């Protein structure tokens, strides 16, 4: 599970050169997001940098995707702030301690998923639910960053109504200089993306926004403009830490941290596995979900000893890494090291970053998360997907993201069970039916059954047979084509035995066209062959 050398054989001079370039580009691009997402999570900016270095290296080494990059994540940042705000003030030592402890809890839960080989579970998570959750994240970011964008001091909101209330009644406190800086940042990003698409638009936006803030300070004086800055970075070359589970510190927040840990672990794994699968469709690489889950668990556990808050795969950084030409995990490792060198060389400049600039960058991130085309497509479909989307979105916005995650997981499971609980049954006629009719049988009804026949789905088969027999009786024989049945359990076999006995009473018969021997073990382990006879189990003869 933890083999981290499988890709070493791919390394040659060309691959190493390619990954070095891709890694350096990715390292530079991580910087603005690392600082912005730390702020969003309620952490000092240096902790966002640590979380963009150490988990990236560990996940790159132990993950199954060679291009996916981990680190601070937008959705997780929102969930962290929501979970920890009731127990400590943002960026205080207690808050930081809780965040680091939360990282360990998240990592242990994720590692347990891998130990029990539950990685396959995340293949069934509904894309509809993910779109709803990501949309909720985007809306939440815009609301929460509005204070910094407008130069208004805002408390961490308890819900969306409270935030809107605060913004409405604080309108007279808006700092025009801060708004100017924020708007300039957004315009710089939009224009650079439109006219210079190859440029790193986040970095362009930060440079232009910061230049605007410095110009306003120069023209009107910093006392007049009152533009908040990021502040001093307390960086450490070896930022060792440890989770604190001592009764005196952990007991007060234990219940909140455990429930938050589970929801953050789920959200992180959902995003990480989806990112890995998405990249695999472009690279052709084979993804091992359990290995991906294990790598996320390891990175979060290790991160809790290196001053990191919970991390997971990142859509933006992984896509940028692939576009930059990354071929192996070496690019991810290089990106983390490049970021470390950049941070320690430019920490005085980072400390001067204006808060409206960070808010503007997060606005851009938030808008990119809200995929209007996907939302319109979901709302236009008259199906359960529309209901699931709306319910999950409202829950995530008016409750919190953790509630949205749990509800989304539940709805995904319900939707999956509903889909497999209705087997596909087709009534064949004419030549299609004739090729399956046994020799010597003049009159036979032919059914083609697909899917799985188990206790949850067999009711659908029973209803179909009742309807069929009500219309035509059981006088003739029934041939069931079972080639596309994936599995069968005892309850399904009992239904078939009951049907066979009833047909015998009415002068008919039951034949199973198996085609091959994949269901032999379960069928021959029951009394069905004894009831219908071995000659009524039909196979290909060629």
Short mmCIF file of C-alpha atoms in Angstrom, two decimals, residues 60-432:
data_model
loop_
_atom_site.label_atom_id
_atom_site.label_comp_id
_atom_site.label_asym_id
_atom_site.label_seq_id
_atom_site.Cartn_x
_atom_site.Cartn_y
_atom_site.Cartn_z
CA UNK A 60 3.15 12.94 -3.67
CA UNK A 61 5.38 10.13 -2.37
CA UNK A 62 2.64 7.78 -1.17
CA UNK A 63 -0.34 8.60 -3.42
CA UNK A 64 -1.33 6.67 -6.51
CA UNK A 65 -1.79 9.74 -8.74
CA UNK A 66 1.48 11.13 -10.03
CA UNK A 67 0.13 14.58 -10.90
CA UNK A 68 -2.32 15.33 -8.05
CA UNK A 69 -1.13 17.91 -5.51
CA UNK A 70 -2.36 18.21 -1.93
CA UNK A 71 -2.30 21.14 0.47
CA UNK A 72 -4.74 23.67 1.93
CA UNK A 73 -8.16 23.38 0.35
CA UNK A 74 -10.93 25.96 0.05
CA UNK A 75 -13.79 23.77 1.30
CA UNK A 76 -11.72 22.36 4.16
CA UNK A 77 -10.60 25.87 5.18
CA UNK A 78 -14.24 26.95 5.55
CA UNK A 79 -15.07 23.79 7.53
CA UNK A 80 -12.07 24.28 9.84
CA UNK A 81 -13.03 27.86 10.68
CA UNK A 82 -16.66 26.88 11.27
CA UNK A 83 -15.68 23.97 13.53
CA UNK A 84 -13.08 25.78 15.66
CA UNK A 85 -14.57 29.28 16.01
CA UNK A 86 -16.85 28.30 18.95
CA UNK A 87 -13.85 27.14 21.00
CA UNK A 88 -11.18 29.80 20.43
CA UNK A 89 -10.53 33.16 18.75
CA UNK A 90 -9.00 33.05 15.28
CA UNK A 91 -5.20 32.74 15.05
CA UNK A 92 -4.75 32.45 18.83
CA UNK A 93 -2.50 29.75 20.34
CA UNK A 94 -5.55 27.73 21.44
CA UNK A 95 -7.09 27.95 17.96
CA UNK A 96 -3.81 26.83 16.36
CA UNK A 97 -3.55 23.93 18.82
CA UNK A 98 -7.09 22.81 17.98
CA UNK A 99 -6.38 23.03 14.23
CA UNK A 100 -3.22 20.93 14.54
CA UNK A 101 -5.06 18.36 16.69
CA UNK A 102 -7.89 18.33 14.15
CA UNK A 103 -5.36 17.48 11.43
CA UNK A 104 -4.29 14.38 13.37
CA UNK A 105 -7.92 13.32 13.92
CA UNK A 106 -8.68 13.74 10.22
CA UNK A 107 -5.57 11.76 9.26
CA UNK A 108 -6.37 8.85 11.58
CA UNK A 109 -9.94 8.61 10.26
CA UNK A 110 -8.67 8.65 6.67
CA UNK A 111 -6.04 6.02 7.41
CA UNK A 112 -8.71 3.78 8.95
CA UNK A 113 -10.68 4.04 5.69
CA UNK A 114 -7.58 2.72 3.91
CA UNK A 115 -6.86 -0.03 6.46
CA UNK A 116 -10.40 -1.37 6.04
CA UNK A 117 -10.08 -0.96 2.25
CA UNK A 118 -13.05 1.40 1.95
CA UNK A 119 -11.52 3.51 -0.82
CA UNK A 120 -14.01 2.08 -3.32
CA UNK A 121 -16.81 3.83 -1.40
CA UNK A 122 -15.77 7.16 -2.91
CA UNK A 123 -16.48 5.89 -6.43
CA UNK A 124 -20.18 6.08 -5.61
CA UNK A 125 -20.25 9.63 -4.29
CA UNK A 126 -22.66 11.64 -6.41
CA UNK A 127 -21.22 14.37 -8.64
CA UNK A 128 -24.48 16.26 -8.01
CA UNK A 129 -23.71 16.45 -4.29
CA UNK A 130 -20.13 17.58 -4.95
CA UNK A 131 -21.36 20.41 -7.20
CA UNK A 132 -23.79 21.51 -4.45
CA UNK A 133 -21.06 21.48 -1.79
CA UNK A 134 -18.52 23.33 -3.94
CA UNK A 135 -21.17 25.92 -4.87
CA UNK A 136 -21.91 26.42 -1.16
CA UNK A 137 -18.18 26.88 -0.53
CA UNK A 138 -18.00 29.57 -3.22
CA UNK A 139 -20.97 31.50 -1.83
CA UNK A 140 -19.66 31.19 1.74
CA UNK A 141 -16.22 32.53 0.74
CA UNK A 142 -17.74 35.60 -0.92
CA UNK A 143 -19.81 36.38 2.18
CA UNK A 144 -17.00 35.77 4.66
CA UNK A 145 -14.41 37.77 2.76
CA UNK A 146 -16.71 40.75 2.20
CA UNK A 147 -15.50 42.31 5.46
CA UNK A 148 -11.81 42.30 4.47
CA UNK A 149 -12.73 43.39 0.94
CA UNK A 150 -14.58 46.47 2.24
CA UNK A 151 -12.30 47.18 5.20
CA UNK A 152 -14.95 46.27 7.78
CA UNK A 153 -14.13 44.28 10.93
CA UNK A 154 -16.35 41.19 10.94
CA UNK A 155 -16.72 38.40 13.48
CA UNK A 156 -16.75 34.81 12.28
CA UNK A 157 -20.39 34.39 11.21
CA UNK A 158 -22.61 31.73 12.70
CA UNK A 159 -24.81 31.46 9.62
CA UNK A 160 -25.62 33.15 6.33
CA UNK A 161 -28.42 35.30 7.80
CA UNK A 162 -26.09 36.72 10.45
CA UNK A 163 -23.47 37.59 7.83
CA UNK A 164 -25.97 39.40 5.59
CA UNK A 165 -27.33 41.25 8.63
CA UNK A 166 -23.84 42.43 9.64
CA UNK A 167 -22.97 43.54 6.11
CA UNK A 168 -26.20 45.51 5.74
CA UNK A 169 -25.86 47.39 9.02
CA UNK A 170 -22.11 48.01 8.56
CA UNK A 171 -22.45 49.62 5.13
CA UNK A 172 -21.66 53.09 6.54
CA UNK A 173 -18.25 51.80 7.73
CA UNK A 174 -17.03 50.77 4.26
CA UNK A 175 -13.44 51.87 3.60
CA UNK A 176 -13.32 53.26 0.05
CA UNK A 177 -9.54 52.80 -0.16
CA UNK A 178 -9.84 49.10 0.74
CA UNK A 179 -12.60 48.61 -1.85
CA UNK A 180 -10.44 50.33 -4.49
CA UNK A 181 -7.59 47.92 -3.76
CA UNK A 182 -9.91 44.90 -3.84
CA UNK A 183 -11.58 45.92 -7.11
CA UNK A 184 -8.18 46.60 -8.68
CA UNK A 185 -7.04 43.11 -7.68
CA UNK A 186 -10.07 41.49 -9.32
CA UNK A 187 -9.79 43.59 -12.50
CA UNK A 188 -6.09 42.74 -12.81
CA UNK A 189 -6.90 39.04 -12.60
CA UNK A 190 -9.77 39.25 -15.12
CA UNK A 191 -7.78 41.32 -17.63
CA UNK A 192 -4.63 39.20 -17.35
CA UNK A 193 -6.65 36.03 -17.86
CA UNK A 194 -8.37 37.52 -20.91
CA UNK A 195 -5.43 39.22 -22.64
CA UNK A 196 -2.48 37.23 -21.26
CA UNK A 197 -3.90 33.75 -20.58
CA UNK A 198 -0.45 32.20 -20.19
CA UNK A 199 0.42 34.52 -17.28
CA UNK A 200 -0.22 33.38 -13.66
CA UNK A 201 -3.25 35.59 -13.07
CA UNK A 202 -3.32 35.16 -9.27
CA UNK A 203 0.22 36.47 -8.98
CA UNK A 204 -0.50 39.30 -11.42
CA UNK A 205 -3.58 40.23 -9.36
CA UNK A 206 -1.59 40.28 -6.11
CA UNK A 207 1.21 42.40 -7.58
CA UNK A 208 -1.17 44.95 -9.13
CA UNK A 209 -3.41 45.10 -6.03
CA UNK A 210 -0.43 45.54 -3.70
CA UNK A 211 0.98 48.26 -5.97
CA UNK A 212 -2.36 50.08 -5.79
CA UNK A 213 -2.36 49.87 -1.97
CA UNK A 214 1.22 51.23 -1.79
CA UNK A 215 0.29 54.06 -4.18
CA UNK A 216 -2.74 55.05 -2.07
CA UNK A 217 -0.62 54.98 1.10
CA UNK A 218 1.96 57.19 -0.60
CA UNK A 219 -0.64 59.69 -1.86
CA UNK A 220 -2.93 59.92 1.19
CA UNK A 221 -0.91 58.41 4.05
CA UNK A 222 -1.39 55.00 5.70
CA UNK A 223 -3.25 56.60 8.63
CA UNK A 224 -5.90 57.89 6.21
CA UNK A 225 -6.21 54.83 3.99
CA UNK A 226 -6.22 52.41 6.99
CA UNK A 227 -5.62 49.39 4.74
CA UNK A 228 -4.95 46.29 6.85
CA UNK A 229 -1.86 44.23 6.02
CA UNK A 230 -1.12 40.56 6.43
CA UNK A 231 1.52 41.26 9.06
CA UNK A 232 4.73 39.68 10.28
CA UNK A 233 5.39 36.02 9.46
CA UNK A 234 6.89 33.90 12.27
CA UNK A 235 8.47 31.33 9.99
CA UNK A 236 10.48 28.37 11.22
CA UNK A 237 12.76 26.06 9.24
CA UNK A 238 11.63 23.11 11.38
CA UNK A 239 8.10 23.96 12.58
CA UNK A 240 7.67 20.99 14.87
CA UNK A 241 4.38 20.65 16.73
CA UNK A 242 2.17 17.92 18.12
CA UNK A 243 -1.55 17.26 18.54
CA UNK A 244 -2.76 17.90 22.07
CA UNK A 245 -5.18 15.32 23.45
CA UNK A 246 -4.55 16.19 27.11
CA UNK A 247 -7.82 16.34 29.14
CA UNK A 248 -7.22 19.94 30.17
CA UNK A 249 -6.95 21.22 26.58
CA UNK A 250 -8.87 18.69 24.51
CA UNK A 251 -11.91 17.92 26.69
CA UNK A 252 -13.75 21.19 26.06
CA UNK A 253 -13.72 20.80 22.27
CA UNK A 254 -13.59 17.01 22.03
CA UNK A 255 -17.11 16.47 20.75
CA UNK A 256 -16.88 19.26 18.17
CA UNK A 257 -13.43 18.18 16.98
CA UNK A 258 -14.42 14.53 16.55
CA UNK A 259 -17.56 15.28 14.52
CA UNK A 260 -15.72 17.95 12.49
CA UNK A 261 -12.84 15.52 11.96
CA UNK A 262 -15.14 12.94 10.41
CA UNK A 263 -16.85 15.41 8.06
CA UNK A 264 -13.54 17.02 7.04
CA UNK A 265 -11.99 13.57 6.47
CA UNK A 266 -14.90 12.62 4.19
CA UNK A 267 -14.85 15.90 2.29
CA UNK A 268 -11.09 15.66 1.82
CA UNK A 269 -11.22 12.10 0.54
CA UNK A 270 -14.15 12.82 -1.77
CA UNK A 271 -12.25 15.67 -3.43
CA UNK A 272 -8.89 13.89 -3.48
CA UNK A 273 -10.23 10.72 -5.12
CA UNK A 274 -12.29 12.68 -7.66
CA UNK A 275 -9.23 14.77 -8.57
CA UNK A 276 -7.09 11.64 -8.96
CA UNK A 277 -9.71 9.96 -11.18
CA UNK A 278 -10.13 13.15 -13.24
CA UNK A 279 -6.40 13.40 -13.91
CA UNK A 280 -6.25 9.68 -14.72
CA UNK A 281 -8.75 10.14 -17.57
CA UNK A 282 -6.21 12.49 -19.19
CA UNK A 283 -3.01 10.58 -18.41
CA UNK A 284 -4.24 6.98 -18.66
CA UNK A 285 -2.72 6.16 -15.27
CA UNK A 286 -4.31 3.43 -13.15
CA UNK A 287 -5.57 4.87 -9.83
CA UNK A 288 -5.72 2.90 -6.58
CA UNK A 289 -8.36 4.54 -4.37
CA UNK A 290 -7.13 2.84 -1.19
CA UNK A 291 -3.60 4.06 -1.81
CA UNK A 292 -4.91 7.58 -2.47
CA UNK A 293 -6.92 7.47 0.77
CA UNK A 294 -3.92 6.17 2.73
CA UNK A 295 -1.65 8.93 1.39
CA UNK A 296 -4.11 11.61 2.51
CA UNK A 297 -4.28 10.04 5.96
CA UNK A 298 -0.50 9.88 6.26
CA UNK A 299 -0.06 13.48 5.09
CA UNK A 300 -2.53 14.79 7.67
CA UNK A 301 -1.09 12.75 10.55
CA UNK A 302 2.46 13.83 9.68
CA UNK A 303 1.22 17.39 9.14
CA UNK A 304 -0.05 17.56 12.72
CA UNK A 305 3.59 17.21 13.85
CA UNK A 306 4.76 19.91 11.40
CA UNK A 307 2.33 22.78 12.19
CA UNK A 308 -0.17 21.96 9.43
CA UNK A 309 -3.95 22.17 9.48
CA UNK A 310 -6.04 19.54 7.57
CA UNK A 311 -5.20 19.28 3.88
CA UNK A 312 -6.42 17.36 0.84
CA UNK A 313 -6.14 17.33 -2.94
CA UNK A 314 -6.52 20.67 -4.71
CA UNK A 315 -8.42 21.07 -7.99
CA UNK A 316 -6.56 24.24 -9.07
CA UNK A 317 -3.03 23.18 -8.14
CA UNK A 318 -3.42 19.66 -9.57
CA UNK A 319 -4.77 21.01 -12.88
CA UNK A 320 -1.97 23.59 -13.03
CA UNK A 321 0.59 20.87 -12.28
CA UNK A 322 -0.71 18.73 -15.15
CA UNK A 323 -0.84 21.70 -17.54
CA UNK A 324 2.74 22.61 -16.61
CA UNK A 325 3.78 19.18 -17.92
CA UNK A 326 4.35 17.21 -14.70
CA UNK A 327 5.05 13.54 -15.39
CA UNK A 328 5.93 12.05 -11.98
CA UNK A 329 5.55 12.90 -8.25
CA UNK A 330 8.96 14.57 -8.47
CA UNK A 331 7.15 17.68 -9.71
CA UNK A 332 5.06 17.82 -6.53
CA UNK A 333 8.11 17.44 -4.31
CA UNK A 334 9.97 20.15 -6.24
CA UNK A 335 6.94 22.48 -5.99
CA UNK A 336 6.97 22.19 -2.19
CA UNK A 337 10.72 22.83 -1.98
CA UNK A 338 10.48 25.76 -4.41
CA UNK A 339 7.75 27.30 -2.27
CA UNK A 340 9.90 26.90 0.86
CA UNK A 341 12.82 28.71 -0.76
CA UNK A 342 10.55 31.45 -2.09
CA UNK A 343 8.87 31.98 1.29
CA UNK A 344 12.06 32.29 3.29
CA UNK A 345 13.50 34.65 0.68
CA UNK A 346 10.47 36.92 0.41
CA UNK A 347 8.80 36.86 3.85
CA UNK A 348 9.12 40.68 4.38
CA UNK A 349 7.23 41.26 1.10
CA UNK A 350 4.58 38.69 1.97
CA UNK A 351 3.99 40.46 5.30
CA UNK A 352 3.12 43.65 3.38
CA UNK A 353 0.28 42.01 1.43
CA UNK A 354 -2.95 44.03 1.93
CA UNK A 355 -5.96 42.15 3.28
CA UNK A 356 -8.28 43.51 0.52
CA UNK A 357 -5.89 41.91 -1.99
CA UNK A 358 -6.22 38.53 -0.25
CA UNK A 359 -10.00 38.99 -0.20
CA UNK A 360 -9.98 39.85 -3.91
CA UNK A 361 -7.98 36.70 -4.72
CA UNK A 362 -10.43 34.60 -2.70
CA UNK A 363 -13.35 36.25 -4.52
CA UNK A 364 -11.78 35.07 -7.78
CA UNK A 365 -11.33 31.55 -6.37
CA UNK A 366 -14.95 31.56 -5.14
CA UNK A 367 -16.42 32.69 -8.47
CA UNK A 368 -14.47 29.95 -10.26
CA UNK A 369 -15.97 27.38 -7.88
CA UNK A 370 -19.55 28.35 -8.79
CA UNK A 371 -20.09 26.56 -12.11
CA UNK A 372 -23.25 28.19 -13.48
CA UNK A 373 -23.42 25.84 -16.48
CA UNK A 374 -23.42 22.78 -14.24
CA UNK A 375 -26.04 24.34 -11.94
CA UNK A 376 -28.33 25.26 -14.86
CA UNK A 377 -27.97 21.75 -16.27
CA UNK A 378 -28.92 20.16 -12.94
CA UNK A 379 -31.88 22.47 -12.37
CA UNK A 380 -33.17 21.85 -15.89
CA UNK A 381 -33.31 18.07 -15.41
CA UNK A 382 -36.59 16.75 -14.00
CA UNK A 383 -35.08 14.06 -11.83
CA UNK A 384 -33.94 13.27 -8.32
CA UNK A 385 -30.60 14.97 -9.12
CA UNK A 386 -32.28 18.38 -9.01
CA UNK A 387 -33.84 17.67 -5.61
CA UNK A 388 -30.55 16.35 -4.21
CA UNK A 389 -28.67 19.43 -5.46
CA UNK A 390 -31.11 21.93 -3.96
CA UNK A 391 -31.46 20.14 -0.59
CA UNK A 392 -27.69 19.70 -0.19
CA UNK A 393 -26.96 23.31 -1.19
CA UNK A 394 -29.51 24.78 1.24
CA UNK A 395 -28.27 22.53 4.05
CA UNK A 396 -24.63 23.50 3.45
CA UNK A 397 -25.48 27.22 3.38
CA UNK A 398 -28.02 27.51 6.19
CA UNK A 399 -26.62 24.74 8.37
CA UNK A 400 -22.92 24.36 7.68
CA UNK A 401 -20.67 22.49 5.29
CA UNK A 402 -20.29 19.56 7.68
CA UNK A 403 -24.07 19.05 7.67
CA UNK A 404 -23.99 19.31 3.88
CA UNK A 405 -21.27 16.64 3.66
CA UNK A 406 -23.14 14.19 5.88
CA UNK A 407 -26.42 14.79 4.06
CA UNK A 408 -24.64 14.50 0.70
CA UNK A 409 -23.08 11.17 1.67
CA UNK A 410 -26.47 9.91 2.85
CA UNK A 411 -28.25 11.05 -0.33
CA UNK A 412 -25.52 9.52 -2.52
CA UNK A 413 -25.94 6.18 -0.75
CA UNK A 414 -29.73 6.36 -1.05
CA UNK A 415 -29.51 7.24 -4.77
CA UNK A 416 -27.08 4.36 -5.39
CA UNK A 417 -29.22 1.86 -3.49
CA UNK A 418 -32.28 3.06 -5.34
CA UNK A 419 -30.54 2.54 -8.69
CA UNK A 420 -29.40 -1.00 -7.87
CA UNK A 421 -32.69 -1.94 -6.21
CA UNK A 422 -34.51 -1.87 -9.54
CA UNK A 423 -33.12 -4.58 -11.87
CA UNK A 424 -33.48 -4.02 -15.59
CA UNK A 425 -36.02 -6.49 -16.99
CA UNK A 426 -36.78 -6.72 -20.71
CA UNK A 427 -39.45 -8.90 -22.33
CA UNK A 428 -38.11 -10.35 -25.62
CA UNK A 429 -40.20 -11.17 -28.70
CA UNK A 430 -39.74 -12.66 -32.16
CA UNK A 431 -36.29 -13.69 -33.32
CA UNK A 432 -34.66 -12.24 -30.21
#
